[in-house]
Every structure is written in C-alpha cells, then in structure tokens.
Coordinates of C-alpha atoms in Angstrom, one line a residue:
M1011 CA 0.4 -9.5 -6.3
I1012 CA 2.7 -6.5 -5.6
I1013 CA 2.1 -3.2 -4.0
R1014 CA 4.1 -0.4 -5.6
E1015 CA 4.1 3.4 -6.0
F1016 CA 1.7 4.9 -8.5
K1017 CA 3.1 5.9 -11.9
R1018 CA 1.4 8.5 -14.1
Q1019 CA 0.7 5.8 -16.8
D1020 CA -1.5 4.0 -14.1
I1021 CA -4.0 6.9 -14.1
K1022 CA -6.3 5.4 -16.8
R1023 CA -6.7 2.1 -14.8
V1024 CA -7.0 3.9 -11.4
L1025 CA -9.7 6.1 -12.9
E1026 CA -11.6 3.0 -14.2
I1027 CA -11.6 1.6 -10.7
E1028 CA -12.5 4.9 -9.2
L1029 CA -15.5 5.3 -11.5
T1030 CA -16.9 1.9 -10.8
S1031 CA -16.3 2.1 -7.0
F1032 CA -17.8 5.5 -6.0
N1033 CA -21.0 7.4 -6.6
D1034 CA -19.0 10.7 -6.5
P1035 CA -15.6 9.7 -8.1
Y1036 CA -12.6 12.0 -8.2
P1037 CA -12.0 13.1 -11.8
A1038 CA -8.6 12.2 -13.3
N1039 CA -7.2 15.7 -12.9
V1040 CA -7.9 15.7 -9.2
L1041 CA -6.2 12.4 -8.7
V1042 CA -3.1 13.7 -10.6
D1043 CA -3.2 16.9 -8.6
I1044 CA -3.3 15.0 -5.3
Y1045 CA -0.4 12.9 -6.5
N1046 CA 1.5 16.1 -7.6
L1047 CA 1.0 17.6 -4.2
G1048 CA 3.0 14.8 -2.7
A1049 CA 0.3 12.4 -1.4
G1050 CA 1.2 8.8 -0.9
F1051 CA -0.3 6.9 -3.9
L1052 CA 0.1 3.1 -4.1
V1053 CA -1.3 0.6 -6.5
A1054 CA -1.8 -3.1 -6.2
Q1055 CA -0.7 -4.9 -9.3
Q1056 CA -1.5 -8.4 -10.3
D1057 CA -0.6 -10.0 -13.7
N1058 CA 0.7 -6.6 -14.9
M1059 CA -2.6 -5.0 -14.2
V1060 CA -3.6 -2.4 -11.6
V1061 CA -6.3 -4.0 -9.5
G1062 CA -6.5 -1.5 -6.6
Y1063 CA -5.1 1.7 -5.1
I1064 CA -4.8 3.8 -2.0
I1065 CA -4.2 7.5 -1.7
F1066 CA -3.1 9.0 1.7
W1067 CA -1.1 11.8 3.2
I1068 CA 0.2 13.3 6.4
R1069 CA -2.0 16.3 7.2
F1070 CA -0.2 17.4 10.3
E1071 CA 2.9 16.2 12.0
N1072 CA 1.3 13.2 13.7
D1073 CA -2.0 12.9 11.7
G1074 CA -2.3 10.7 8.6
H1075 CA -5.4 10.7 6.4
I1076 CA -6.6 8.0 4.0
I1077 CA -8.1 10.0 1.1
S1078 CA -9.3 7.1 -1.1
I1079 CA -9.0 3.4 -1.4
A1080 CA -10.6 1.1 -4.0
V1081 CA -10.2 -2.4 -5.4
D1082 CA -11.6 -3.6 -8.7
K1083 CA -14.8 -5.5 -8.0
K1084 CA -13.4 -8.7 -9.6
Y1085 CA -10.5 -8.7 -7.1
Q1086 CA -12.4 -7.8 -3.9
R1087 CA -12.3 -10.2 -0.9
K1088 CA -8.8 -11.3 -1.7
K1089 CA -7.1 -9.2 1.0
I1090 CA -5.9 -6.6 -1.5
G1091 CA -7.5 -3.7 0.4
T1092 CA -6.0 -5.0 3.6
Q1093 CA -2.5 -5.1 2.0
L1094 CA -2.9 -1.6 0.7
V1095 CA -3.9 -0.3 4.1
E1096 CA -1.2 -2.2 5.9
T1097 CA 1.4 -0.8 3.5
A1098 CA 0.2 2.7 3.9
Q1099 CA 0.3 2.1 7.7
E1100 CA 3.9 1.1 7.5
I1101 CA 4.7 4.3 5.6
F1102 CA 2.9 6.3 8.2
K1103 CA 4.9 4.5 10.9
K1104 CA 8.2 5.7 9.2
Y1105 CA 7.0 9.2 9.6
N1106 CA 5.9 8.7 13.3
V1107 CA 2.2 9.2 12.5
K1108 CA 0.2 8.5 15.6
N1109 CA -3.3 8.7 14.2
I1110 CA -4.8 7.7 10.9
R1111 CA -8.2 9.1 10.0
L1112 CA -10.7 8.6 7.1
E1113 CA -14.2 9.4 6.2
V1114 CA -16.6 6.7 4.9
R1115 CA -20.2 6.9 3.8
K1116 CA -22.6 6.1 6.6
G1117 CA -24.5 3.7 4.4
N1118 CA -21.4 1.8 3.3
R1119 CA -21.7 -1.0 5.8
A1120 CA -19.1 -3.2 4.0
A1121 CA -16.4 -0.5 4.1
R1122 CA -17.2 0.4 7.7
K1123 CA -16.8 -3.3 8.7
F1124 CA -13.6 -3.6 6.7
Y1125 CA -12.1 -0.6 8.6
R1126 CA -13.3 -1.9 11.9
N1127 CA -11.6 -5.2 11.2
M1128 CA -8.4 -3.2 10.4
G1129 CA -8.6 -1.7 13.9
F1130 CA -10.3 1.6 13.1
V1131 CA -12.9 3.0 15.5
E1132 CA -16.0 4.9 14.4
R1133 CA -16.2 8.5 15.7
T1134 CA -18.6 11.3 15.1
P1135 CA -20.8 11.4 12.0
V1136 CA -20.5 14.4 9.7
I1137 CA -24.0 15.5 8.5
N1138 CA -24.3 16.1 4.7
Y1139 CA -20.7 15.4 4.1
Y1140 CA -21.1 14.1 0.6
E1141 CA -22.4 16.0 -2.4
D1142 CA -25.6 14.0 -2.5
G1143 CA -26.3 14.8 1.1
E1144 CA -25.3 11.5 2.7
D1145 CA -23.6 11.6 6.0
A1146 CA -20.0 10.4 6.6
V1147 CA -18.7 8.5 9.5
I1148 CA -15.2 9.6 10.7
M1149 CA -13.1 6.6 11.6
D1150 CA -9.6 6.6 13.1
K1151 CA -6.9 4.4 14.4
F1152 CA -4.4 5.4 17.0
L1153 CA -1.0 3.9 16.6
E1154 CA 1.8 3.1 19.0
F1155 CA 5.2 2.1 18.2
E1156 CA 6.6 -0.8 20.2
E1157 CA 9.5 -2.9 19.3
G1158 CA 9.3 -1.7 15.7
K1159 CA 5.7 -2.8 15.3
V1160 CA 2.5 -0.8 14.9
Q1161 CA -0.1 -1.6 17.5
N1162 CA -3.6 -0.4 18.0
K1163 CA -4.0 1.2 21.4
S1164 CA -7.3 -0.7 22.0
E1165 CA -5.3 -4.0 21.7
K1166 CA -2.9 -3.0 24.4
T1167 CA -3.0 -5.1 27.6

C-alpha cells in the first residue's frame, strides 16, 4: 500500500468511499473545490485502487484541521487510516503546526476511539453540528517537535 497525493482522476473512487462512509457526504464538486483551494489531499492506494483518503489543511499559522478521512469498508482495520493520519501529521510538522483539530459525530464511537488511540483528546461538544441535528465532538492533538519527531504533549514525561 502507498500513500500519495490525490489526482483529479481519483475523484470517482474517493466519492464512492465518501458516499458509503458518511450520512452527509460531500458532493464531488465540494471535494474538488477543497482540493483546488489548496487543502492537503492524500489517498491510500493498494493494487492500483484507491482504498482511502484524508483531506486536511492549515487554517491558521499553527492550527491544522482534518476535514475528512475515510477508508473503504473492505479495507478497514488494516491500519490504513492510521497511516493516512500519520502522513498528514508529518506534513503538518513540516509547516510547524502545533495543534491538529477535527470534528466527529458524537455517536460515532469507533471513530472517536480511533482518534483517541492516535493521541487526540476529546474537547467540547458542539450541539446540532451536523445537518441532521447530531452533535459533534471536537478533538485535538497538540504537537511538540523534539529531535525531529512529533510527540503528543500528554506523553511527555
């Protein structure tokens, strides 16, 4: 499996994954617009097929934001999501991002556990965040740069 930059010809496969992963998926034009605005957009490819993606950007000088991440259901639980987040984290590191933030559905326990395992901490819920009225949980991860490695502040001794 490789992680590489998104190419416009990947949009059909990314949209298929998006549509099967979310109750309120981004339409293709929004995904392309986000890419055209300069967001980081990586795909995981296995056997010449896109099996996952992550979209992220730097909102402010030190503030990164994961916009969306999804892995094809047939390829979940194979560390693909972990590799996508770690690769995005390395890119954030190159730009001296100190904080990564994301929103996740409050009822999505699997995603919340995944992010906690990646070192993210749950913060304040946002009431009625999603179109269907479900709340979101804000999660973030503060990064430090020591000896060229990213370290979660909570792991510091």
